[in-house]
XYZ file of N, CA and C in Angstrom:
834
model
N -6.101 0.310 16.387
C -5.437 -0.722 15.955
C -4.073 -1.185 15.723
N -3.887 -2.219 16.351
C -2.062 -2.716 16.094
C -2.243 -3.711 15.667
N -0.955 -4.271 15.028
C 0.084 -5.566 14.470
C -0.293 -6.341 15.890
N -0.476 -7.665 15.050
C -0.897 -9.152 16.280
C 0.701 -9.066 16.936
N 1.686 -9.272 16.271
C 3.374 -9.721 16.543
C 3.923 -8.989 17.651
N 3.829 -7.324 16.805
C 4.933 -6.809 17.750
C 4.241 -5.005 18.495
N 2.661 -4.945 17.973
C 1.994 -4.013 18.899
C 2.487 -2.420 18.555
N 2.696 -2.960 16.982
C 2.776 -1.046 16.351
C 1.948 -0.831 16.301
N 1.567 0.471 15.890
C -0.030 1.208 15.647
C 0.058 0.874 13.982
N -0.855 0.807 13.647
C -1.356 0.547 11.655
C -1.751 1.776 12.183
N -2.831 2.375 12.827
C -3.512 3.367 11.900
C -2.875 4.170 10.695
N -3.422 4.518 9.662
C -2.856 5.219 8.438
C -1.987 4.482 7.917
N -1.847 3.188 7.994
C 0.263 2.246 7.333
C -0.876 1.146 6.917
N -0.024 0.444 5.649
C -0.010 -0.326 4.899
C -0.181 -1.696 5.770
N -0.828 -2.464 6.030
C -0.861 -4.182 7.477
C -1.126 -4.948 5.380
N -1.330 -6.424 6.330
C -1.289 -7.517 5.917
C -2.583 -7.951 6.338
N -3.831 -8.849 5.720
C -4.519 -9.208 7.175
C -4.351 -11.115 7.042
N -3.824 -11.462 8.434
C -4.361 -13.098 7.883
C -4.516 -13.647 9.201
N -5.671 -14.161 8.259
C -6.836 -15.224 9.419
C -7.382 -14.097 10.760
N -8.045 -13.507 10.261
C -8.639 -11.889 10.317
C -7.243 -11.313 11.997
N -6.424 -11.355 11.384
C -5.341 -10.537 12.632
C -4.760 -9.594 11.499
N -4.440 -8.683 12.045
C -3.778 -7.772 11.137
C -2.257 -7.358 11.648
N -0.974 -7.305 10.786
C 0.310 -7.721 10.811
C 0.482 -6.422 9.967
N 1.657 -6.239 10.236
C 2.353 -4.740 10.004
C 3.804 -5.448 8.553
N 3.372 -4.924 7.910
C 5.011 -5.837 6.666
C 5.472 -6.622 7.163
N 6.427 -5.437 8.397
C 7.461 -6.419 8.314
C 7.836 -7.634 9.490
N 6.271 -7.888 10.285
C 6.221 -9.191 10.866
C 5.407 -9.948 10.134
N 4.645 -9.144 8.602
C 3.960 -10.470 8.201
C 5.204 -11.580 7.358
N 5.937 -10.756 7.044
C 7.192 -10.804 6.266
C 7.922 -12.277 7.387
N 7.839 -11.495 8.239
C 9.312 -12.226 9.704
C 8.270 -13.519 9.651
N 6.682 -13.421 10.084
C 6.107 -15.060 10.381
C 5.386 -15.689 9.382
N 5.383 -15.092 8.481
C 4.760 -16.093 7.364
C 4.578 -16.097 5.752
N 5.610 -15.292 5.684
C 5.891 -15.063 3.760
C 6.681 -16.444 3.648
N 7.029 -16.628 2.492
C 6.938 -18.241 1.986
C 8.361 -17.611 1.272
N 9.415 -18.662 1.223
C 10.352 -18.682 0.624
C 10.799 -19.208 -1.181
N 10.818 -18.755 -1.680
C 10.889 -18.865 -3.116
C 11.682 -20.268 -3.238
N 10.803 -21.173 -3.944
C 12.072 -22.837 -4.137
C 13.126 -22.197 -5.078
N 13.219 -21.272 -6.488
C 14.177 -20.764 -6.817
C 15.449 -20.641 -6.587
N 15.083 -19.096 -5.792
C 16.320 -18.582 -5.728
C 15.950 -18.639 -3.971
N 15.366 -19.132 -3.306
C 15.680 -19.229 -1.790
C 15.521 -17.668 -0.905
N 15.041 -17.205 -1.558
C 14.280 -15.271 -1.139
C 13.424 -15.363 -0.803
N 13.061 -14.395 0.674
C 11.293 -14.418 0.881
C 10.647 -14.185 -0.124
N 9.341 -14.498 -0.088
C 8.490 -13.621 -1.306
C 8.209 -12.453 0.059
N 7.942 -10.885 0.094
C 7.445 -10.301 0.983
C 6.058 -10.161 0.135
N 5.565 -9.493 1.246
C 4.502 -8.552 1.418
C 4.169 -7.894 0.009
N 3.089 -8.040 -0.975
C 3.490 -7.107 -1.689
C 4.065 -7.088 -3.197
N 4.814 -8.261 -2.888
C 5.513 -9.041 -4.148
C 4.345 -9.818 -4.507
N 5.033 -10.090 -6.100
C 3.453 -11.014 -6.515
C 4.181 -12.638 -6.226
N 3.695 -13.791 -6.009
C 3.701 -15.107 -4.897
C 2.458 -16.044 -5.952
N 3.638 -17.102 -7.046
C 2.934 -18.206 -7.450
C 3.305 -19.101 -6.487
N 2.284 -20.241 -6.568
C 2.058 -20.925 -5.925
C 2.088 -21.913 -6.437
N 3.020 -23.354 -6.824
C 2.783 -24.027 -7.791
C 2.668 -25.630 -7.056
N 1.465 -26.539 -6.644
C 1.494 -27.491 -5.932
C 0.900 -26.928 -4.295
N 1.433 -28.054 -3.223
C 0.945 -27.465 -2.101
C 2.289 -27.024 -1.432
N 3.194 -26.883 -1.617
C 4.409 -25.975 -0.944
C 5.436 -25.491 -1.706
N 5.131 -25.257 -3.226
C 6.346 -24.973 -3.906
C 5.291 -23.628 -4.423
N 6.294 -22.292 -3.777
C 6.256 -20.702 -3.934
C 7.654 -20.263 -4.802
N 6.815 -19.101 -5.665
C 7.607 -18.472 -6.490
C 7.904 -17.425 -6.671
N 8.787 -16.378 -7.012
C 8.342 -15.518 -7.112
C 7.913 -14.870 -8.731
N 7.336 -14.106 -9.234
C 7.390 -14.590 -10.431
C 8.067 -14.257 -11.107
N 9.000 -14.141 -11.095
C 10.258 -14.268 -12.388
C 11.097 -14.556 -11.799
N 10.716 -15.827 -11.310
C 11.249 -17.411 -10.753
C 10.981 -18.641 -11.165
N 9.518 -18.013 -11.589
C 8.903 -19.719 -12.385
C 9.445 -20.015 -13.353
N 9.979 -20.829 -13.220
C 11.196 -21.682 -14.120
C 10.940 -22.987 -14.625
N 10.855 -23.233 -15.862
C 10.911 -25.089 -16.246
C 12.073 -25.270 -15.365
N 11.995 -26.210 -14.289
C 12.997 -26.852 -13.223
C 14.170 -28.323 -14.338
N 13.738 -28.293 -16.108
C 14.387 -28.958 -16.677
C 15.452 -27.356 -18.017
N 15.145 -27.250 -18.705
C 15.702 -26.294 -19.135
C 16.070 -24.780 -19.056
N 15.196 -24.311 -17.930
C 15.150 -23.220 -16.625
C 15.020 -21.948 -17.412
N 14.012 -22.487 -19.225
C 12.413 -21.350 -19.639
C 12.047 -20.781 -18.751
N 11.122 -19.648 -19.050
C 10.382 -18.587 -17.902
C 9.034 -19.255 -18.472
N 8.678 -19.980 -17.239
C 7.201 -20.369 -17.667
C 6.124 -19.456 -18.109
N 4.913 -19.805 -18.616
C 3.894 -19.241 -19.300
C 2.903 -20.255 -17.876
N 2.231 -19.296 -16.843
C 1.643 -19.450 -15.476
C 0.005 -20.056 -16.005
N -0.257 -20.198 -17.019
C -1.274 -20.700 -17.659
C -1.542 -21.483 -18.540
N 0.062 -22.225 -18.734
C 0.633 -23.548 -19.738
C 1.941 -23.920 -19.145
N 1.888 -24.453 -18.228
C 2.991 -25.864 -17.722
C 2.624 -27.237 -17.484
N 3.586 -28.118 -17.331
C 3.531 -29.346 -16.581
C 4.318 -29.372 -15.337
N 4.384 -30.769 -14.780
C 4.861 -31.269 -13.562
C 5.515 -32.660 -13.383
N 6.943 -32.003 -13.347
C 7.800 -33.465 -13.221
C 8.281 -33.617 -11.566
N 8.144 -34.687 -11.042
C 8.894 -34.603 -9.433
C 8.598 -33.681 -9.110
N 6.993 -33.231 -8.512
C 6.820 -31.936 -8.309
C 7.324 -30.994 -8.315
N 7.983 -30.680 -9.431
C 8.239 -29.607 -9.719
C 7.918 -28.863 -11.072
N 7.880 -27.652 -11.587
C 7.374 -27.257 -13.051
C 7.589 -27.457 -14.556
N 7.732 -27.742 -15.494
C 8.577 -28.169 -16.737
C 7.643 -27.397 -17.328
N 7.936 -27.036 -18.452
C 7.443 -26.622 -19.687
C 7.092 -27.416 -20.559
N 5.672 -27.319 -21.555
C 5.610 -28.327 -22.024
C 5.941 -28.876 -23.465
N 7.295 -28.704 -24.164
C 8.142 -29.237 -24.540
C 8.983 -30.234 -23.812
N 9.488 -29.507 -22.470
C 10.525 -30.707 -21.913
C 9.328 -32.086 -21.412
N 8.156 -31.738 -21.017
C 7.053 -32.710 -20.276
C 6.993 -33.063 -22.010
N 6.653 -33.326 -22.789
C 6.073 -34.150 -24.223
C 7.423 -34.571 -24.146
N 8.956 -34.360 -24.425
C 9.783 -34.868 -24.931
C 10.357 -36.218 -23.916
N 10.869 -35.442 -22.581
C 11.306 -36.262 -21.300
C 10.167 -37.415 -20.446
N 9.002 -36.338 -20.639
C 7.503 -37.185 -20.004
C 6.135 -37.319 -19.995
N 6.090 -38.315 -21.306
C 5.132 -38.928 -22.022
C 3.708 -38.951 -20.586
N 2.821 -39.030 -21.181
C 1.874 -39.558 -20.737
C 0.911 -37.962 -19.896
N 0.256 -38.282 -19.222
C -0.953 -37.682 -18.517
C -1.554 -38.282 -17.503
N -2.736 -37.457 -16.698
C -3.270 -37.998 -16.174
C -5.308 -37.590 -15.968
N -5.733 -37.437 -15.521
C -7.457 -36.943 -15.572
C -7.534 -35.569 -14.942
N -8.628 -34.431 -15.548
C -8.712 -33.424 -15.234
C -9.966 -33.796 -13.980
N -10.335 -33.146 -13.112
C -10.664 -33.500 -11.788
C -12.012 -32.300 -12.046
N -12.058 -31.853 -13.210
C -13.328 -31.024 -13.122
C -14.223 -31.958 -14.545
N -13.605 -32.487 -15.815
C -14.491 -33.176 -16.694
C -14.308 -34.733 -16.781
N -13.374 -34.891 -15.851
C -12.649 -36.319 -15.842
C -12.477 -36.883 -16.800
N -12.025 -36.445 -17.992
C -11.418 -36.720 -18.723
C -10.081 -36.805 -18.799
N -9.041 -38.085 -20.165
C -8.363 -37.878 -19.974
C -7.283 -36.495 -20.081
N -6.199 -36.479 -19.644
C -4.850 -35.189 -19.665
C -3.589 -35.977 -20.425
N -3.823 -35.367 -21.963
C -2.717 -35.808 -22.249
C -1.669 -35.267 -22.843
N -0.178 -36.016 -23.036
C 1.137 -34.989 -23.269
C 0.399 -34.088 -24.631
N 1.164 -32.690 -23.573
C 1.719 -31.969 -24.879
C 0.180 -31.298 -25.214
N -0.796 -31.713 -24.254
C -2.018 -30.729 -24.560
C -1.830 -29.705 -23.354
N -2.311 -28.901 -23.824
C -2.374 -27.370 -23.082
C -3.355 -27.884 -21.415
N -2.721 -27.596 -20.147
C -3.429 -27.982 -18.784
C -3.047 -26.896 -18.017
N -3.658 -26.556 -17.188
C -3.651 -25.631 -15.877
C -3.153 -26.716 -14.259
N -2.124 -26.354 -14.090
C -2.486 -26.994 -12.211
C -2.354 -25.640 -11.704
N -3.233 -26.288 -10.277
C -3.322 -24.889 -9.256
C -3.599 -25.997 -7.916
N -3.028 -26.123 -7.008
C -2.333 -26.782 -5.744
C -3.107 -28.236 -5.958
N -2.000 -28.718 -6.762
C -1.634 -30.005 -6.685
C -2.709 -30.569 -8.024
N -3.359 -30.337 -8.591
C -4.827 -30.604 -9.508
C -4.087 -30.282 -10.750
N -4.057 -31.124 -11.530
C -4.102 -30.767 -12.986
C -5.826 -30.588 -13.980
N -5.798 -29.323 -15.092
C -6.999 -29.145 -15.525
C -6.880 -28.982 -16.702
N -7.678 -29.621 -17.827
C -7.741 -29.273 -19.370
C -8.193 -27.245 -18.513
N -7.354 -26.742 -19.599
C -7.455 -25.093 -19.884
C -8.969 -24.764 -19.950
N -9.859 -25.047 -20.749
C -11.042 -24.487 -20.579
C -11.544 -24.938 -19.343
N -11.329 -26.123 -18.924
C -11.639 -26.801 -17.213
C -11.695 -25.940 -16.282
N -10.912 -25.457 -16.007
C -10.639 -24.306 -14.828
C -11.444 -23.032 -14.892
N -12.542 -23.497 -14.534
C -13.491 -22.431 -14.210
C -13.637 -21.252 -12.959
N -14.420 -20.141 -12.859
C -14.727 -19.577 -11.743
C -15.958 -20.250 -11.187
N -16.171 -19.891 -9.713
C -16.834 -20.562 -9.374
C -18.128 -19.856 -9.304
N -17.805 -19.091 -9.125
C -19.705 -18.369 -9.457
C -20.158 -18.090 -11.293
N -19.572 -17.396 -12.065
C -19.769 -17.562 -13.300
C -19.485 -17.984 -14.373
N -18.683 -19.017 -13.608
C -18.290 -20.762 -14.718
C -17.784 -20.351 -15.745
N -16.539 -18.894 -15.957
C -16.199 -18.497 -17.395
C -14.606 -18.998 -17.011
N -13.898 -19.359 -18.304
C -12.714 -19.951 -18.265
C -11.486 -19.051 -17.276
N -10.749 -19.744 -16.686
C -10.056 -19.023 -15.700
C -8.336 -19.018 -16.630
N -8.340 -19.590 -17.280
C -7.425 -20.608 -18.508
C -6.182 -18.553 -18.777
N -6.729 -18.176 -19.021
C -5.834 -16.578 -19.543
C -6.248 -15.148 -18.519
N -7.164 -15.724 -16.918
C -7.571 -14.551 -16.402
C -6.675 -14.816 -15.070
N -6.209 -13.094 -14.066
C -6.138 -13.604 -13.139
C -7.227 -13.687 -12.300
N -7.390 -14.484 -11.503
C -8.239 -15.101 -10.705
C -7.923 -14.914 -9.061
N -8.426 -15.463 -7.771
C -8.732 -15.157 -6.619
C -9.237 -16.399 -6.193
N -8.240 -17.433 -5.144
C -9.169 -18.436 -4.295
C -8.999 -18.194 -2.905
N -10.624 -18.426 -2.853
C -11.543 -18.503 -1.470
C -12.070 -19.427 -0.938
N -11.788 -20.277 0.205
C -12.502 -21.113 0.545
C -12.652 -22.531 -0.189
N -11.420 -22.772 -0.938
C -11.581 -23.486 -2.086
C -12.293 -23.449 -3.257
N -12.505 -22.006 -3.227
C -13.301 -21.555 -4.772
C -11.894 -21.032 -5.039
N -12.229 -21.142 -6.640
C -11.237 -20.148 -7.329
C -12.873 -18.772 -8.263
N -11.885 -18.212 -7.916
C -13.077 -16.783 -8.357
C -12.622 -15.557 -9.331
N -13.185 -15.468 -10.307
C -12.747 -14.528 -11.596
C -12.729 -13.056 -11.073
N -11.857 -12.225 -11.632
C -11.700 -10.639 -11.147
C -12.991 -10.128 -10.528
N -13.828 -9.971 -12.120
C -15.092 -9.392 -11.710
C -16.053 -9.786 -10.722
N -16.271 -10.987 -10.311
C -17.297 -12.173 -9.591
C -16.643 -11.426 -8.289
N -15.014 -11.647 -7.982
C -14.355 -10.976 -6.483
C -14.640 -9.867 -6.006
N -14.894 -8.895 -7.328
C -14.800 -7.542 -6.579
C -16.381 -7.605 -6.442
N -17.616 -8.148 -7.110
C -18.863 -7.779 -6.895
C -19.067 -8.756 -5.981
N -18.497 -9.801 -5.009
C -19.557 -11.120 -4.465
C -18.926 -10.308 -2.929
N -16.907 -10.496 -3.020
C -16.282 -10.355 -2.435
C -15.326 -9.641 -1.779
N -15.093 -8.538 -2.019
C -14.206 -7.582 -2.023
C -14.865 -6.457 -0.722
N -13.998 -6.045 -0.345
C -14.549 -4.794 0.547
C -14.827 -3.573 -0.442
N -15.120 -2.767 0.235
C -15.285 -1.317 -0.867
C -14.761 -0.750 -0.175
N -14.195 0.759 -0.855
C -12.962 1.736 -0.352
C -13.852 2.922 0.316
N -13.660 3.282 0.989
C -14.648 4.191 1.663
C -14.880 5.514 1.109
N -13.402 5.830 0.618
C -13.931 7.195 -0.933
C -13.767 7.320 -1.798
N -13.900 6.428 -3.120
C -13.989 6.249 -3.671
C -15.103 4.865 -4.326
N -15.714 3.693 -3.066
C -16.947 2.870 -3.371
C -16.322 2.317 -4.467
N -14.864 2.095 -4.626
C -14.718 1.051 -5.433
C -13.723 -0.508 -4.690
N -13.787 -1.609 -5.087
C -13.533 -2.447 -4.456
C -12.503 -2.741 -4.464
N -11.557 -2.903 -3.349
C -10.055 -2.393 -2.434
C -9.798 -4.724 -3.129
N -9.127 -4.284 -3.989
C -8.510 -6.232 -3.957
C -7.065 -6.336 -3.661
N -6.122 -5.092 -3.266
C -4.813 -5.342 -2.419
C -4.589 -4.847 -1.875
N -3.385 -4.519 -1.373
C -3.072 -3.784 0.366
C -3.919 -2.469 0.391
N -4.474 -2.463 1.934
C -5.468 -1.263 1.965
C -5.325 -0.584 3.337
N -5.686 0.491 3.433
C -5.359 0.918 4.456
C -6.284 1.478 5.553
N -6.455 1.222 7.428
C -7.289 1.279 7.790
C -7.276 2.947 8.878
N -8.696 3.515 8.378
C -8.033 4.557 9.429
C -10.326 4.423 10.275
N -9.892 4.637 10.921
C -11.369 5.104 12.348
C -12.154 4.035 11.786
N -12.008 2.884 11.694
C -12.933 1.617 11.301
C -13.558 1.686 9.731
N -12.694 2.558 8.853
C -12.955 2.081 7.619
C -11.941 2.295 6.909
N -11.641 1.323 5.539
C -10.475 0.822 5.152
C -10.866 1.835 3.641
N -9.112 2.442 3.188
C -9.400 2.562 2.023
C -8.295 2.251 1.092
N -8.567 2.230 -0.429
C -7.122 2.324 -1.447
C -6.074 3.115 -0.961
N -4.532 2.759 -1.048
C -3.799 3.509 -0.086
C -3.676 4.810 -0.981
N -4.011 5.102 -2.672
C -4.273 6.101 -3.403
C -5.165 7.530 -2.690
N -6.495 6.596 -1.921
C -7.562 7.426 -2.105
C -7.205 7.858 -0.310
N -6.635 7.337 0.412
C -6.030 7.930 1.749
C -5.462 9.175 1.788
N -6.652 10.240 1.410
C -5.774 11.362 1.452
C -6.221 12.556 2.379
N -5.661 13.489 2.534
C -5.715 14.921 3.043
C -7.127 15.614 2.030
N -7.893 15.819 3.250
C -8.923 16.793 2.559
C -8.776 17.967 2.294
N -7.718 18.849 2.837
C -7.203 19.627 3.090
C -6.450 20.131 1.212
N -5.139 19.271 1.460
C -4.371 19.649 0.320
C -4.015 18.163 -0.755
N -4.851 16.961 -0.304
C -5.050 16.156 -1.255
C -3.405 15.183 -0.904
N -2.708 15.240 -0.241
C -1.714 14.454 0.140
C -2.013 13.114 0.245
N -1.286 12.126 0.054
C -1.663 10.786 0.564
C -1.080 10.756 2.168
N -1.827 10.113 2.833
C -1.864 10.119 4.244
C -0.959 8.774 4.863
N -0.948 7.781 4.007
C -0.442 6.311 4.820
C 1.003 6.591 5.053
N 1.213 6.133 6.355
C 2.149 6.186 7.109
C 2.567 8.267 7.591
N 1.336 8.307 7.715
C 2.149 9.776 8.279
C 0.713 10.093 9.752
N 1.027 11.241 10.296
C 0.616 11.104 11.125
C -0.937 12.102 10.474
N -2.129 11.599 11.488
C -3.858 11.637 10.703
C -4.660 12.610 12.308
N -4.893 13.848 11.748
C -6.367 14.137 12.180
C -7.786 14.219 11.753
N -8.773 14.215 12.636
C -9.702 13.982 11.888
C -10.584 14.897 11.835
N -11.912 15.345 11.348
C -12.130 16.557 11.599
C -13.883 16.123 10.822
N -15.179 15.927 11.315
C -16.380 15.806 11.150
C -16.410 14.155 9.881
N -15.262 13.322 10.378
C -14.713 11.906 10.310
C -14.184 11.774 8.928
N -13.558 12.921 8.294
C -12.523 13.708 7.028
C -11.289 13.708 8.131
N -10.628 12.945 6.616
C -9.045 12.811 7.338
C -7.819 14.058 6.996
N -7.554 14.375 7.813
C -6.539 15.724 7.184
C -4.690 15.850 7.875
N -4.342 16.070 7.072
C -2.821 16.251 7.301
C -2.503 16.787 8.604
N -1.395 16.928 9.527
C -1.143 17.795 10.945
C -0.966 19.331 10.884
N -0.644 19.461 9.480
C -0.555 21.242 8.938
C -2.059 21.356 8.667
N -2.967 20.804 8.335
C -3.937 20.936 7.124
C -4.916 21.582 7.921
N -5.185 20.248 9.422
C -5.954 20.535 10.716
C -5.663 21.920 11.149
N -3.854 21.766 11.923
C -4.198 23.251 12.220
C -4.323 24.111 11.667
N -4.445 24.132 10.009
C -4.652 25.947 9.799
C -6.064 26.166 9.608
N -6.908 24.976 9.459
C -7.839 24.977 9.526
C -8.901 25.168 10.377
N -8.263 24.360 11.868
C -9.690 23.998 12.978
C -8.704 23.861 14.096
N -7.888 23.728 14.504
C -6.983 23.836 15.462
C -6.893 25.336 15.962
N -7.296 25.152 17.557
C -6.766 26.338 18.789
C -5.509 27.064 18.472
N -5.480 28.241 18.258
C -4.177 28.287 18.274
C -3.693 28.838 19.864
N -2.165 28.776 20.778
C -1.972 29.155 21.332
C -1.508 30.353 22.121
N -2.162 30.382 22.988
C -2.130 32.083 23.309
C -0.368 32.917 23.506
N 0.633 31.634 23.488
C 2.429 31.994 23.812
C 2.687 32.386 22.808
N 2.777 31.155 21.755
C 3.464 31.402 20.445
C 2.671 31.547 19.321
N 1.310 31.227 19.392
C 0.020 31.758 18.110
C 0.017 30.498 17.134
N 0.904 29.410 17.226
C 1.005 28.091 16.668
C 0.144 27.411 16.799
N -0.628 26.969 16.084
C -1.580 25.822 16.606
C -1.560 24.773 17.303
N -2.254 24.385 17.919
C -2.361 23.531 19.080
C -3.212 22.089 18.322
N -2.483 20.994 17.783
C -3.183 20.079 17.324
C -2.992 19.008 18.048
N -2.395 18.470 19.173
C -2.718 17.627 19.690
C -1.972 16.459 19.255
N -1.043 16.745 18.162
C -0.494 15.201 17.209
C 0.942 14.619 18.523
N 0.615 13.643 17.922
C 2.482 12.901 18.902
C 1.769 12.929 20.107
N 0.622 13.366 20.355
C 0.514 13.466 21.801
C 0.561 14.442 23.307
N 0.840 15.733 21.769
C 1.296 17.141 22.513
C 0.628 17.326 23.482
N 0.464 17.871 24.803
C -0.456 18.113 25.744
C -0.607 19.809 25.663
N -1.681 20.147 26.257
C -1.764 21.801 25.716
C -2.741 21.843 27.141
N -2.631 22.741 27.520
C -3.479 23.453 28.868
C -4.655 25.025 28.319
N -5.835 24.942 29.020
C -6.933 25.371 28.585
C -7.525 26.033 29.806
N -7.324 27.848 29.902
C -7.675 28.531 30.914
C -9.121 29.468 30.280
N -9.953 29.847 30.939
C -11.012 30.461 30.197
C -11.584 30.496 28.881
N -10.681 31.037 28.232
C -11.437 31.056 26.306
C -10.011 30.788 25.498
N -8.372 30.627 26.884
C -7.403 30.443 26.105
C -6.557 29.849 26.335
N -6.001 29.291 25.407
C -5.116 27.575 25.369
C -3.750 28.309 24.770
N -3.205 27.433 25.502
C -1.461 27.323 25.488
C -0.749 25.824 25.018
N 0.072 25.311 24.512
C 1.021 24.333 24.369
C 1.570 24.356 25.844
N 1.661 23.569 26.568
C 2.173 23.282 28.126
C 3.695 23.798 27.807
N 4.150 24.116 27.021
C 5.728 24.268 26.996
C 5.966 25.909 27.060
N 4.641 26.552 26.189
C 3.918 27.925 26.289
C 3.981 28.454 27.477
N 3.469 27.403 28.511
C 2.755 28.496 29.627
C 3.427 28.773 30.820
N 3.397 29.960 30.298
C 4.832 30.184 31.418
C 4.541 31.710 31.908
N 5.113 32.347 32.927
C 5.310 33.460 33.319
C 5.134 34.642 32.750
N 4.415 35.821 31.965
C 5.074 36.649 31.305
C 6.166 37.563 31.672
N 6.396 37.281 33.343
C 7.163 38.114 33.662
C 8.446 37.993 33.667
N 8.582 36.249 34.211
C 9.977 35.825 34.172
C 10.208 35.027 33.685
N 9.217 33.908 32.991
C 9.492 33.260 31.775
C 9.428 31.777 32.553
N 9.204 31.106 33.778
C 9.221 30.586 34.558
C 8.217 29.721 33.926
N 8.041 28.178 33.615
C 6.693 27.207 33.301
C 5.809 27.445 34.957
N 4.284 27.583 34.184
C 3.952 27.807 35.094
C 2.425 26.138 35.456
N 3.547 25.470 34.350
C 2.737 23.898 34.226
C 2.698 23.076 35.662
N 1.577 22.585 36.542
C 1.541 22.097 37.980
C 1.745 23.066 38.985
N 1.685 24.040 38.222
C 2.141 24.767 39.780
C 1.072 26.399 39.683
N 0.716 26.844 40.716
C -0.425 28.554 40.746
C -0.004 29.416 40.030
N -0.396 30.310 39.393
C -0.096 31.352 38.666
C -1.184 32.597 39.102
N -1.689 33.867 38.230
C -2.411 34.749 38.891
C -2.055 35.899 37.554
N -3.639 36.773 36.719
C -3.624 37.463 36.131
C -3.080 38.511 36.526
N -2.052 39.866 35.750
C -2.361 40.837 35.696
C -2.638 41.600 34.638
N -3.705 41.814 34.478
C -4.027 42.219 33.598
C -4.864 41.475 32.765
N -4.403 40.969 31.274
C -4.341 39.673 30.398
C -3.315 38.976 30.776
N -2.544 39.519 31.605
C -1.514 38.947 31.293
C -0.673 37.002 32.766
N -0.401 35.897 32.443
C -0.491 35.093 33.404
C 0.740 35.094 33.817
N 0.813 35.489 34.850
C 2.601 35.265 36.028
C 2.218 34.478 37.491
N 3.353 34.223 37.734
C 3.698 33.371 38.239
C 3.525 34.556 39.952
N 2.968 33.154 41.516
C 2.521 34.451 42.275
C 3.449 35.570 42.794
N 5.039 35.091 42.763
C 6.268 35.527 42.955
C 5.904 37.455 42.260
N 5.417 37.012 40.665
C 5.712 38.448 40.251
C 4.715 39.099 40.370
N 3.073 37.800 40.553
C 2.091 38.949 40.652
C 2.068 39.965 42.373
N 3.205 39.847 42.809
C 3.591 40.626 44.508
C 4.557 42.013 44.158
N 5.085 41.760 42.692
C 5.533 42.928 42.702
C 5.246 44.351 41.748
N 5.612 45.074 42.195
C 4.579 46.044 41.840
C 4.894 46.790 40.422
C-alpha cells in the first residue's frame, strides 16, 4: 500500500484516507489540510479541527469570539458576518435570530443554539440521524450529510480493529489487508508497537524483525545470524544451508562466491582455485 501522492510505502505506518485514497501524513497536510482562520497556520492531520460554516476552519484552541476574543463553547455560540461570536456579544450587539431547520421554529436572541455547516439549530433539535438523541453536548461524526453520535457511528459505520475487534474511530494502521488501532499493532513476540517499523509476518501475525529472526528465521551458515529478508536483504540457499549474500565466501581465501562457481571441500565451500590446491 502506497501514498497516492508521493508513492511512499504506508505498510505499518500512520496514514489518512481521503476520498477512498490513502495518503501519508505529510502529503495529506500539503494537499488537503485547511488553514486556521484565527492563526492562519495549517491544521495538521491528527489535530482536532472545528468547522464553522462552509469555509471557516479552526484549531480547537483558536475557536474564539470574533468580537471580544473570548474562548467559545463549541456547543453554544452565535454568528455575525460569517464569524463566530459568543452569546453575550450576540445578544448585546446583534439582536434577532433565524429559524431552526429541524423544527422550523424561530431562533431567538440569547437562546442557546448550535451551528453546523452554515445552519443554526435549537440546542435540543440538533440530533443523531440514527437514534435521534440530542447532539448538543456530545461528540459526533458527519457522514453523507448525516450527523451521527459516537455510539451509533461505532456500531454502524466504524471499521473494526483486527486484534481487539473494537471500532477504529481515529487514525488506523493497515497491514496485510487488515486494519489495527496504532496501540494494537504490536509484535506477537515482545509486544512492542510496530507502527513505522520494519515488520515480518508468520501465520498472518506481525513480528518485529528481531523477534522474527530469533523465533523463525534460518541461520546463516557463515555468520550464524538470522536471515530475515528485512530491507530487501538477499540470501543464498544450497542444499540444506543458507547464507547472507555477503557471507557466501570461500572459506579458504575469503573471495566472494556470489554469482560465481564454487566447490565443496568436505563441508566447506571454496572457490575453484582453492579447490585445486592440496
